[in-house]
Every structure is written in C-alpha cells, then in structure tokens.
Short mmCIF file of N, CA and C in Angstrom, two decimals:
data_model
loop_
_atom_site.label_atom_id
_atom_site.label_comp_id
_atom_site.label_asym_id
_atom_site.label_seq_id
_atom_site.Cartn_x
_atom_site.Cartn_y
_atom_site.Cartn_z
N UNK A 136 0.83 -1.20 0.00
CA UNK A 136 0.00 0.00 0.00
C UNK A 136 0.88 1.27 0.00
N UNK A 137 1.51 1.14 1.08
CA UNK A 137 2.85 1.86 1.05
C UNK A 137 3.36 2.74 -0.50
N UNK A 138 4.08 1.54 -0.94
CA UNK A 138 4.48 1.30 -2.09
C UNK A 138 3.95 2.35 -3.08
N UNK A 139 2.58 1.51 -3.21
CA UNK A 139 1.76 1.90 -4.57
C UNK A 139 1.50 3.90 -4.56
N UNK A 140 1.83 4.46 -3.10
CA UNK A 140 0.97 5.45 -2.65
C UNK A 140 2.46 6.12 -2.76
N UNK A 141 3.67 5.63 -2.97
CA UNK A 141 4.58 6.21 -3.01
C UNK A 141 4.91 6.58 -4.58
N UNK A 142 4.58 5.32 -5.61
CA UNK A 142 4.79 5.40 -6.56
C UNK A 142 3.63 6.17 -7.71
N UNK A 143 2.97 6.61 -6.96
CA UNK A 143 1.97 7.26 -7.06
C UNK A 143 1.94 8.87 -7.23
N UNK A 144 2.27 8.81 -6.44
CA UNK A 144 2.94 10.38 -5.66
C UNK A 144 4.37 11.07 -6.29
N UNK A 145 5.18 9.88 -6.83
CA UNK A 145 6.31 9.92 -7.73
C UNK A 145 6.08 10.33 -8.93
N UNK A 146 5.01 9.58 -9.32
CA UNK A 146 4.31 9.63 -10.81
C UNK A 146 4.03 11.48 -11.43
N UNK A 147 3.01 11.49 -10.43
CA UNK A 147 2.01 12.76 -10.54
C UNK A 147 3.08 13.84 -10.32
N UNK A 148 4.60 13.97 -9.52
CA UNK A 148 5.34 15.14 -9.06
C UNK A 148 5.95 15.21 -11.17
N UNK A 149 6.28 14.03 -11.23
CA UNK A 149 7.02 13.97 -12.61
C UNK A 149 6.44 13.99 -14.19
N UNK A 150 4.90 13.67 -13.86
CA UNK A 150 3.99 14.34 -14.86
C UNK A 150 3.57 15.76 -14.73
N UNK A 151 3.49 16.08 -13.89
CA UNK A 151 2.70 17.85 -13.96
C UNK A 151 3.26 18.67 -14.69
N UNK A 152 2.81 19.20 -15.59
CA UNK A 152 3.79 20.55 -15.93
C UNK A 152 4.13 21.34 -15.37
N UNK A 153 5.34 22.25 -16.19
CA UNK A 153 5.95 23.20 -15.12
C UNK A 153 4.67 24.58 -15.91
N UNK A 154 3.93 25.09 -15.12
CA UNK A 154 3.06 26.07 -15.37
C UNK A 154 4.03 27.27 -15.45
N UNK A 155 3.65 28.06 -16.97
CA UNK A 155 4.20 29.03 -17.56
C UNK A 155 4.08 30.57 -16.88
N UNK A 156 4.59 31.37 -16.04
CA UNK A 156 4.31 32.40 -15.43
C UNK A 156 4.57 33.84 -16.63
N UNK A 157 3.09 34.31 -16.23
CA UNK A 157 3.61 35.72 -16.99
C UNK A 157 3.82 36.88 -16.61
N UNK A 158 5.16 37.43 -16.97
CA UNK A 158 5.53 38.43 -15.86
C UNK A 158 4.57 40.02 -16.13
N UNK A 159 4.71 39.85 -14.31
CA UNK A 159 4.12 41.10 -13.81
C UNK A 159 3.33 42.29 -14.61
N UNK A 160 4.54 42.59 -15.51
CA UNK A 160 4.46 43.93 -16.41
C UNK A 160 4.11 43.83 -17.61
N UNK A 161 3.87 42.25 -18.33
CA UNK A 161 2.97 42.01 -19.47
C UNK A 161 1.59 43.07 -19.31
N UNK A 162 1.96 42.92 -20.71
CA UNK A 162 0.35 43.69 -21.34
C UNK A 162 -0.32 43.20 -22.34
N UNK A 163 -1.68 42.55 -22.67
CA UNK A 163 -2.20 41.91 -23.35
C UNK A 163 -2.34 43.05 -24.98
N UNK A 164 -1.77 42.72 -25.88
CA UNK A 164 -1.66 43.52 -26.73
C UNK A 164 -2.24 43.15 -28.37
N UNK A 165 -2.80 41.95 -28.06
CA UNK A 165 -3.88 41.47 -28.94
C UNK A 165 -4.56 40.59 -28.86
N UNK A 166 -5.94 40.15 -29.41
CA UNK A 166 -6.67 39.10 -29.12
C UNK A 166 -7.00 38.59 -31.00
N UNK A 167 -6.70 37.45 -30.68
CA UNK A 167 -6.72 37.01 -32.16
C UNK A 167 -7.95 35.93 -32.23
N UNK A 168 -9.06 35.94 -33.09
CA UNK A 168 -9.80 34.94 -33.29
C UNK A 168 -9.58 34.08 -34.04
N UNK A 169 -8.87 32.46 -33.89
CA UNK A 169 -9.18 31.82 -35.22
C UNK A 169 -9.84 30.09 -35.37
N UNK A 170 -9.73 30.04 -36.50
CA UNK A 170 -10.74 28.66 -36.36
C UNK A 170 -9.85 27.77 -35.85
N UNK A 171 -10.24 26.63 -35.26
CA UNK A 171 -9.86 25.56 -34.66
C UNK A 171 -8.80 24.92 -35.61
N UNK A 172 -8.36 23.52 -35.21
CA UNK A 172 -7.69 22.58 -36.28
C UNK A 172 -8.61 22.22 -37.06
N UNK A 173 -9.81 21.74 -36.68
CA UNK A 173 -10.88 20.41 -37.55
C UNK A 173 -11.44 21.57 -38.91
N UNK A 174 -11.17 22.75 -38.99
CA UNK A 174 -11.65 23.95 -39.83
C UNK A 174 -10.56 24.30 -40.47
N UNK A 175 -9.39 24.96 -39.77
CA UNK A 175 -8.06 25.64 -40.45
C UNK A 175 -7.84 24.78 -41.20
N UNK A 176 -7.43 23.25 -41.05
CA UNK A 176 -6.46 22.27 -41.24
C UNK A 176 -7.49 21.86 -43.30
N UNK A 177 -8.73 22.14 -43.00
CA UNK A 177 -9.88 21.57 -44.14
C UNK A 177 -9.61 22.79 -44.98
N UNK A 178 -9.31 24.12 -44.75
CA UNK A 178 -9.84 25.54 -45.46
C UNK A 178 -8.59 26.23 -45.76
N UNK A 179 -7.27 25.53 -45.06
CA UNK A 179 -6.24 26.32 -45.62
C UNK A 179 -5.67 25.24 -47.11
N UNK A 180 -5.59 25.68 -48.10
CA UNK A 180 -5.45 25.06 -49.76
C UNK A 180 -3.96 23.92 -49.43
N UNK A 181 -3.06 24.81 -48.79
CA UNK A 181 -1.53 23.53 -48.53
C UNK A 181 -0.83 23.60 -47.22
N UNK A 182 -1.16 22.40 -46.49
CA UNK A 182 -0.68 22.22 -45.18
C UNK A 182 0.77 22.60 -45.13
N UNK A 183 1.29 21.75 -45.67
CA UNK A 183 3.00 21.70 -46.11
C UNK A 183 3.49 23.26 -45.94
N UNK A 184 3.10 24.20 -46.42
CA UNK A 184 3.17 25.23 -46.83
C UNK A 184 3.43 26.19 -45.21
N UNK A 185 2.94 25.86 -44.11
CA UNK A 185 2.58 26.31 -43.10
C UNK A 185 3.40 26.45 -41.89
N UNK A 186 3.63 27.57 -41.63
CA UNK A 186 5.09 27.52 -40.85
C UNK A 186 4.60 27.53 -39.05
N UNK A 187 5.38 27.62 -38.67
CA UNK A 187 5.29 27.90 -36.99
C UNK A 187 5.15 29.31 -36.86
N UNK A 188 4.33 29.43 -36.08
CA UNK A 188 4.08 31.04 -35.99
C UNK A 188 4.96 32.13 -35.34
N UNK A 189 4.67 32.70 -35.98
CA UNK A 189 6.41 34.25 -36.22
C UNK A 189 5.23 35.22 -35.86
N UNK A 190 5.55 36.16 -34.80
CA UNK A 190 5.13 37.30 -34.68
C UNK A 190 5.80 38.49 -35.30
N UNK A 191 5.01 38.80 -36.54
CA UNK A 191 5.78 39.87 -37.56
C UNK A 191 5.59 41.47 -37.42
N UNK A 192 4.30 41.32 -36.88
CA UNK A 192 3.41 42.46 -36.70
C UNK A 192 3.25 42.92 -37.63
N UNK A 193 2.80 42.50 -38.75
CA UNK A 193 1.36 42.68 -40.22
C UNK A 193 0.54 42.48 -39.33
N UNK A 194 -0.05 43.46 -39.39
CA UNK A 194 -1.93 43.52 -40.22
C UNK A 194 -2.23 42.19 -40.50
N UNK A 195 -2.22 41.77 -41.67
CA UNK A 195 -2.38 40.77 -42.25
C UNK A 195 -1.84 39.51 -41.90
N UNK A 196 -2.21 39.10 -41.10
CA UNK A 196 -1.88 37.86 -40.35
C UNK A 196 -1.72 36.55 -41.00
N UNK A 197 -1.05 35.79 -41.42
CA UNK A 197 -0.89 34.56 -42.29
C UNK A 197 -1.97 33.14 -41.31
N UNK A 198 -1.67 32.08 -41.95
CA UNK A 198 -1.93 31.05 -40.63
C UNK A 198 -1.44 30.69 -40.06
N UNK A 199 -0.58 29.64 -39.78
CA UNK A 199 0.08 29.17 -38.68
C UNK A 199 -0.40 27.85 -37.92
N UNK A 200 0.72 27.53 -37.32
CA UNK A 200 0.95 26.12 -36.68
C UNK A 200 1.93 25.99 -35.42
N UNK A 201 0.90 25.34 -34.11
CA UNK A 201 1.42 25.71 -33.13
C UNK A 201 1.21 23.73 -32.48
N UNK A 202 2.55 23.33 -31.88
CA UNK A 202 1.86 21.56 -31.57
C UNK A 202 1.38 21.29 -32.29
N UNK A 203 1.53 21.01 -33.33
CA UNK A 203 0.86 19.94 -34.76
C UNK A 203 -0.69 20.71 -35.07
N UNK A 204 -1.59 21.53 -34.89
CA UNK A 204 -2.29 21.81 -34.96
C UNK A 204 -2.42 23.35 -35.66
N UNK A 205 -3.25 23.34 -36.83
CA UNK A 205 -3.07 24.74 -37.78
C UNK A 205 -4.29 25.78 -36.98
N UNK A 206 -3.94 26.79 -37.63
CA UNK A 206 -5.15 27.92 -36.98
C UNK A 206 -5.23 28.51 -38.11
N UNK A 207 -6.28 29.12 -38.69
CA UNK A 207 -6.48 30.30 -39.86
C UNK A 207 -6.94 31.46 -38.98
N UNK A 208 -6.62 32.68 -39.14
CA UNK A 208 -6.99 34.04 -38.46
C UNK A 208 -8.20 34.42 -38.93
N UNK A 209 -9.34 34.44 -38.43
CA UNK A 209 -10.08 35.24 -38.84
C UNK A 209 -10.53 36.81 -38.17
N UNK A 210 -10.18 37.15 -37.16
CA UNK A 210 -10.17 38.53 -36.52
C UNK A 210 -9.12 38.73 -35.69
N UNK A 211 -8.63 39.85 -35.55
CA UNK A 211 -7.60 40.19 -34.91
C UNK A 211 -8.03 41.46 -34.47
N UNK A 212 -7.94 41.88 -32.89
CA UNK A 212 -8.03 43.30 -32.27
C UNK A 212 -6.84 43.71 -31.79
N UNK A 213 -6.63 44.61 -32.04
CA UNK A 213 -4.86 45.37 -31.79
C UNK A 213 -5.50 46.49 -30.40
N UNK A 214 -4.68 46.36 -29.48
CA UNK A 214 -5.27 47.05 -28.66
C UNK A 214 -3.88 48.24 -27.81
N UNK A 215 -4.07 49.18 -26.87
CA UNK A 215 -3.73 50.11 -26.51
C UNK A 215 -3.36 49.54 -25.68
N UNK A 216 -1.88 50.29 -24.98
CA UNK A 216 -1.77 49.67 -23.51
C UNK A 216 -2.65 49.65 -22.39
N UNK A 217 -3.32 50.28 -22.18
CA UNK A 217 -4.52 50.00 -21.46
C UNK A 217 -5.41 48.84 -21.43
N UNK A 218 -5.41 48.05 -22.67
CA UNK A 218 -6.38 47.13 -22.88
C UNK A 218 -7.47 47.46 -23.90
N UNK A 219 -7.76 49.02 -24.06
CA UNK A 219 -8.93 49.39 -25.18
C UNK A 219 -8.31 48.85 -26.79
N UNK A 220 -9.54 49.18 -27.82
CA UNK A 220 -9.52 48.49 -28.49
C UNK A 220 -8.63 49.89 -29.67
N UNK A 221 -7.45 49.61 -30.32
CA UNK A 221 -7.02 50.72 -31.11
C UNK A 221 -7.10 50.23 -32.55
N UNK A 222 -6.86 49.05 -33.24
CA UNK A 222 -7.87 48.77 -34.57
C UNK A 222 -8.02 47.46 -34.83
N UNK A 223 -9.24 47.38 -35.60
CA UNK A 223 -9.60 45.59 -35.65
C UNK A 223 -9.68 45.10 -37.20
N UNK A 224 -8.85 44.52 -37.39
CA UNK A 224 -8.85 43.91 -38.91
C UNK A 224 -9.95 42.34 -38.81
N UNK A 225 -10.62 42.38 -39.70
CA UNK A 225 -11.54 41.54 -39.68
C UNK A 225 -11.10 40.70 -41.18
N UNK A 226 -10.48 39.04 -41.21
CA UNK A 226 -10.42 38.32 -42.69
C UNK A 226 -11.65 37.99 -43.38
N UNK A 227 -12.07 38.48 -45.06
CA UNK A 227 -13.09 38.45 -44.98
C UNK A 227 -12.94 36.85 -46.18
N UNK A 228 -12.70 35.86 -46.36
CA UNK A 228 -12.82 34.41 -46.99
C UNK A 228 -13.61 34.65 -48.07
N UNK A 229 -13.14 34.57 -49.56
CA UNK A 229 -14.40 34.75 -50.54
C UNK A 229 -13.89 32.63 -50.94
N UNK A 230 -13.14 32.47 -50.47
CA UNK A 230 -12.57 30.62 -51.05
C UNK A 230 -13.38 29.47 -50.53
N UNK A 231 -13.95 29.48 -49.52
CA UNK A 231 -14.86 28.85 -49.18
C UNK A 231 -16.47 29.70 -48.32
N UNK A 232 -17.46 28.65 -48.51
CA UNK A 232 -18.92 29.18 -48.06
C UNK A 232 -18.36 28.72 -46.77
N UNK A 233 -18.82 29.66 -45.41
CA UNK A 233 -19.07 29.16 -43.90
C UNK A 233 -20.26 28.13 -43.74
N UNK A 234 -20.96 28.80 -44.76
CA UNK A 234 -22.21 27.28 -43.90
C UNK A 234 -21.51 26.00 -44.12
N UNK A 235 -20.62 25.95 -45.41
CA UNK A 235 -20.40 24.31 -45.76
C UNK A 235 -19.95 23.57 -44.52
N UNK A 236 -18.88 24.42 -43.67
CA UNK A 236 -18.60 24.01 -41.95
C UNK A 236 -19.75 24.04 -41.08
N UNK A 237 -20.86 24.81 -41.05
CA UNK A 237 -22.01 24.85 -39.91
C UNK A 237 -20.97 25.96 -38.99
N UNK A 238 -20.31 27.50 -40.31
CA UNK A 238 -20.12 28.10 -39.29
C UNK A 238 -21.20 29.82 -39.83
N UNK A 239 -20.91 30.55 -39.22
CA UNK A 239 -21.61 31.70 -39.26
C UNK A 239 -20.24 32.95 -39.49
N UNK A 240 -20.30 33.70 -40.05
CA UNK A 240 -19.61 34.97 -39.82
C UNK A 240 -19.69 35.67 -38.67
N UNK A 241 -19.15 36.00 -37.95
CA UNK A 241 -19.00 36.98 -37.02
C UNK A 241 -19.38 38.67 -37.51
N UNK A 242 -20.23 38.73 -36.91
CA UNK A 242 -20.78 39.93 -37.07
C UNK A 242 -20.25 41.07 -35.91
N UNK A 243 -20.06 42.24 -36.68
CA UNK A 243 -19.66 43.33 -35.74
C UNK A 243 -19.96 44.45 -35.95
N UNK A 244 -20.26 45.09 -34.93
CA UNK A 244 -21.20 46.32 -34.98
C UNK A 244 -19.94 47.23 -34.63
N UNK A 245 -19.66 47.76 -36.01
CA UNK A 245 -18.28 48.83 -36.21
C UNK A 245 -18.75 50.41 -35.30
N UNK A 246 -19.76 50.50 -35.31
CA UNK A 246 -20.28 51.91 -34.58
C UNK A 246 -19.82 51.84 -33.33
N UNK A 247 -19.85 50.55 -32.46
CA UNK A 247 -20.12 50.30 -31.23
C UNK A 247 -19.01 49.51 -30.56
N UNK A 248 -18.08 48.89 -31.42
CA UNK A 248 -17.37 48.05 -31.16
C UNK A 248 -16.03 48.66 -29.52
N UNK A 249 -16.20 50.24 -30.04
CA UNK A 249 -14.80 50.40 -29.17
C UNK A 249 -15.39 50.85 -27.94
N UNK A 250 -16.66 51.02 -27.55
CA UNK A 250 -17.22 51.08 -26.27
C UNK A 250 -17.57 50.22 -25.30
N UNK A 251 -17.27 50.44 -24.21
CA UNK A 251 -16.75 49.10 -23.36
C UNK A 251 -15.80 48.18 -23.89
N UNK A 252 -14.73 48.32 -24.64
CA UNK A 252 -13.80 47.13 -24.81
C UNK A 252 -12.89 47.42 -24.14
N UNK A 253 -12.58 46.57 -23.41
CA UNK A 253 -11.01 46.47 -22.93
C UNK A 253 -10.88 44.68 -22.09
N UNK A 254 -9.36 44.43 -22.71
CA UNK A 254 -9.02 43.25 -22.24
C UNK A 254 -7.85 43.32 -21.34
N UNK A 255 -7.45 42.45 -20.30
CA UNK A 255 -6.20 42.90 -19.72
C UNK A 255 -6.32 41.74 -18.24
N UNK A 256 -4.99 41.26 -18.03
CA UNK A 256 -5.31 40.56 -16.75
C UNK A 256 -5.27 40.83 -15.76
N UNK A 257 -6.45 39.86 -15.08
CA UNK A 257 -6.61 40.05 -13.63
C UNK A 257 -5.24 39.85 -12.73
N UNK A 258 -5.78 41.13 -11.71
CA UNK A 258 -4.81 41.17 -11.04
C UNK A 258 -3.41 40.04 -10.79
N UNK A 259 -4.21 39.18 -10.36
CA UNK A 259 -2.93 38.11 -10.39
C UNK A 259 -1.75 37.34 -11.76
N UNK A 260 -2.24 37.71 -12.82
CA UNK A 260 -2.01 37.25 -13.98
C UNK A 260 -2.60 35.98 -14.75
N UNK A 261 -3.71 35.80 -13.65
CA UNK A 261 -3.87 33.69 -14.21
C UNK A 261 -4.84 33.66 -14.38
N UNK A 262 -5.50 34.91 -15.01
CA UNK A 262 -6.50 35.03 -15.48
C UNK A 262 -7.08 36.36 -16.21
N UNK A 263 -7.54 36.13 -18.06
CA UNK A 263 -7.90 37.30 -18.60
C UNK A 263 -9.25 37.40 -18.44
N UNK A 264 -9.32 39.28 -18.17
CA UNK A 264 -10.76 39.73 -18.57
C UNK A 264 -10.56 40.33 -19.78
N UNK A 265 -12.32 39.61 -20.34
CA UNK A 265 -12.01 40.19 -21.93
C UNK A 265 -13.32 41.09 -21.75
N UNK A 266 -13.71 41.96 -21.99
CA UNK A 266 -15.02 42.84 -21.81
C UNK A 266 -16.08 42.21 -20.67
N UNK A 267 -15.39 42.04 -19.62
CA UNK A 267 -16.42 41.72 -18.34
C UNK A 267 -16.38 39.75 -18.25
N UNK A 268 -15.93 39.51 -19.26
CA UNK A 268 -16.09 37.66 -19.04
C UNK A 268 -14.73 37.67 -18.88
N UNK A 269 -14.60 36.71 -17.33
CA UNK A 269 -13.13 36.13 -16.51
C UNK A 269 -12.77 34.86 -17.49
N UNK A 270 -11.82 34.87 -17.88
CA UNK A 270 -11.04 33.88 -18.83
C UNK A 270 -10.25 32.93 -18.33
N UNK A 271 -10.39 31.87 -17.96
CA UNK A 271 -8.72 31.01 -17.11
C UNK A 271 -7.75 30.42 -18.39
N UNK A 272 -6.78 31.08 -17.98
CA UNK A 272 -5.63 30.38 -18.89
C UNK A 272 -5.32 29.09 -18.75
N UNK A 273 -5.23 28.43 -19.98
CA UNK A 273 -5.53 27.59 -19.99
C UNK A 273 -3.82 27.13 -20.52
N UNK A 274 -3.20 27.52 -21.62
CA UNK A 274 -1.72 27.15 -21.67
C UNK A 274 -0.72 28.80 -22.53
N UNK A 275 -0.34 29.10 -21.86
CA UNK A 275 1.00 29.62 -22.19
C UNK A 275 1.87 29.48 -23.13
N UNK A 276 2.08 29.97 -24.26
CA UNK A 276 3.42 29.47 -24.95
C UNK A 276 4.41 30.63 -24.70
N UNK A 277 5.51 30.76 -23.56
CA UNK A 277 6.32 31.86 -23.60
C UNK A 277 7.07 32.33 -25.04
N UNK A 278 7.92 31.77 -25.59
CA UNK A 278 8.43 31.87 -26.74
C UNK A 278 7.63 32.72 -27.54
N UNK A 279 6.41 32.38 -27.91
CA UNK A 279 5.70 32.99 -28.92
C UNK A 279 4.55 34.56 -28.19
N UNK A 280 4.91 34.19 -26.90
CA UNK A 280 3.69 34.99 -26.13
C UNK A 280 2.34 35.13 -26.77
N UNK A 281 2.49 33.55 -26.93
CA UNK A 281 0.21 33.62 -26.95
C UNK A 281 -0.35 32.80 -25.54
N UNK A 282 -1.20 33.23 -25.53
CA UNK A 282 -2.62 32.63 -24.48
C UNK A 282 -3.05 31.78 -24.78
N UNK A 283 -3.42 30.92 -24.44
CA UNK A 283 -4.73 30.07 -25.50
C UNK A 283 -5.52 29.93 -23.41
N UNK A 284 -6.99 30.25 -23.78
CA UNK A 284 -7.83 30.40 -22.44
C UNK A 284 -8.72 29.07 -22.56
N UNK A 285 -9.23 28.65 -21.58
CA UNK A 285 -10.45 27.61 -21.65
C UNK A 285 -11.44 28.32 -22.36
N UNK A 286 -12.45 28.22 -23.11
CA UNK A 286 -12.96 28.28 -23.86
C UNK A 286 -14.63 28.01 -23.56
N UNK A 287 -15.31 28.93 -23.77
CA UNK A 287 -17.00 28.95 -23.67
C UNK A 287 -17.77 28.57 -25.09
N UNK A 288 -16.54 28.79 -26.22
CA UNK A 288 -17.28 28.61 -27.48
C UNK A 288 -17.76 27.00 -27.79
N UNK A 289 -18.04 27.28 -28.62
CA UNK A 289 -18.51 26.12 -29.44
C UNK A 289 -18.49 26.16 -31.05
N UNK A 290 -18.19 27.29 -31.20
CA UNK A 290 -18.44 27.21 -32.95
C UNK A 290 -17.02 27.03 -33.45
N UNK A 291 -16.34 26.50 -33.44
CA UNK A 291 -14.83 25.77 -34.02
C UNK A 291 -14.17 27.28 -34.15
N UNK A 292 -14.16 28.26 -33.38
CA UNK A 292 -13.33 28.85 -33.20
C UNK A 292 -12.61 29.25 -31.57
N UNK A 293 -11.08 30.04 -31.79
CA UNK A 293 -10.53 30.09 -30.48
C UNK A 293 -10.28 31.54 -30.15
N UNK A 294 -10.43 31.99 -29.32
CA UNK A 294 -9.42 33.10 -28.58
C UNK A 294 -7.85 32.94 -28.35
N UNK A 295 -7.03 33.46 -29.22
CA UNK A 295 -5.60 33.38 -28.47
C UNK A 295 -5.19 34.62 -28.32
N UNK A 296 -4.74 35.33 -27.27
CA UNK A 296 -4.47 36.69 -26.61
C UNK A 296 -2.44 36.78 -27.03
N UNK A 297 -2.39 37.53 -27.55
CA UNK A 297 -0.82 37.64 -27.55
C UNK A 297 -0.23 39.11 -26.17
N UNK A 298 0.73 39.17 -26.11
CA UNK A 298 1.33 39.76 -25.02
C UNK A 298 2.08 39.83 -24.77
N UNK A 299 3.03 41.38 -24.49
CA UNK A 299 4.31 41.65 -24.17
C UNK A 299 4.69 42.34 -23.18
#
C-alpha cells in the first residue's frame, strides 16, 4: 500500500507541468480569433506550406501552426496599452462558403465596437478579462507569447491573446 501510494505520488510530481508564469508587467496587446484545427487544417489550400508562428506584426496575419495543430486568423483586435480596443482587422474568406462548416460569420457592430472594450489581466495574472467575461488560462506558450484560455465557445473557433 505503502508502495503503490509512493509510486503514485512519484508519478504525478514527474507528470505535472511546469506552469508558464507571466511576468508582472505584461500587457495583453492582442486578441486574435481563429478557427480551430478540424476547420483551419480543411480551409487552408496547402498544409506543407505552413510555418510555426512568427510574430511579424502585419496587419495581415498569415496562418500558422502551433503543436501539430493549424489555426487560420479570422479577426484580430490590436489594442492600446490599457487594454482598449485601437484597430480591428476583420479576414473576410471569398474561397470557401461558412455554412459548408455549420459556421456563421462573425458579425460586428463597427459603430459600437470600441465602447466598453477592454481586455487585460486580472490582477494576479492567471487570469484574462475580456469585456467583463473572466477567462482562465488555460496554456502559455512563452516563446511565442500567446494565451490560449479555456474556452465557452462552441463554434470551431478560439481566442488566443498575444502579449508583451
């Protein structure tokens, strides 16, 4: 019993990850929307083609591949140090129909968009607010400084927050 409760305990110290800390003075400096793998991976024309993601700072955001898994960009908000919103490039796809996925366009109300926006983390860092909804981080990639948060969606797309 001993034993098993030792080897147990051995196990779980040497599986856990080492959880990614983000320092203090980060500032969340974009929030990027894009489709999942089971979508990017179907809608981008050549996998092969697809690099690991480079933060270039275009506008124009390419796709990308992060852990074996592709993302296509479809919105990106560039934001102020504060967290408000300073401009939002929206990809608009004429290469494939969304319904053929069972997805919808994201609609945005350009009049209204920069009132009440602001994203930025909670106090402690281990957790984003994005316009009033608490976000838990979910994994870290330091290197690249993206977010990826647990997730409320459902429509095969993600939130990944970048930050410097």
């Amino acid at each position: 019993m001993k034993t098993t409760l030792l080897f147990s305990l051995i196990f779980l110290f040497f599986s856990c990850e080492k959880k990614v800390k983000i320092p203090f003075k980060s500032k969340i400096i974009e929030k990027h929307i894009v489709f999942d793998n089971t979508i990017s991976s179907k809608i981008i024309k050549d996998l092969n083609t697809i690099k690991e993601y480079q933060n270039d700072g275009d506008d124009e955001k390419s796709s990308f591949k992060l852990d074996r898994n592709y993302y296509k960009f479809e919105t990106n908000f560039k934001l102020y140090a504060d967290g408000t919103l300073w401009k939002l490039n929206q990809s608009i796809y004429h290469s494939f129909k969304y319904s053929d996925f069972g997805l919808e366009k994201i609609k945005i109300n350009y009049k209204t968009i920069g009132i009440n926006f602001s994203i930025k983390f909670s106090p402690s860092h281990e957790k984003i607010i994005d316009c009033g909804d608490t976000l838990e981080i979910e994994k870290v990639y330091a290197k690249e400084k993206l977010i990826f948060v647990k997730h409320k969606r459902n429509d095969h797309r993600i939130c990944i927050y970048e930050y410097r």
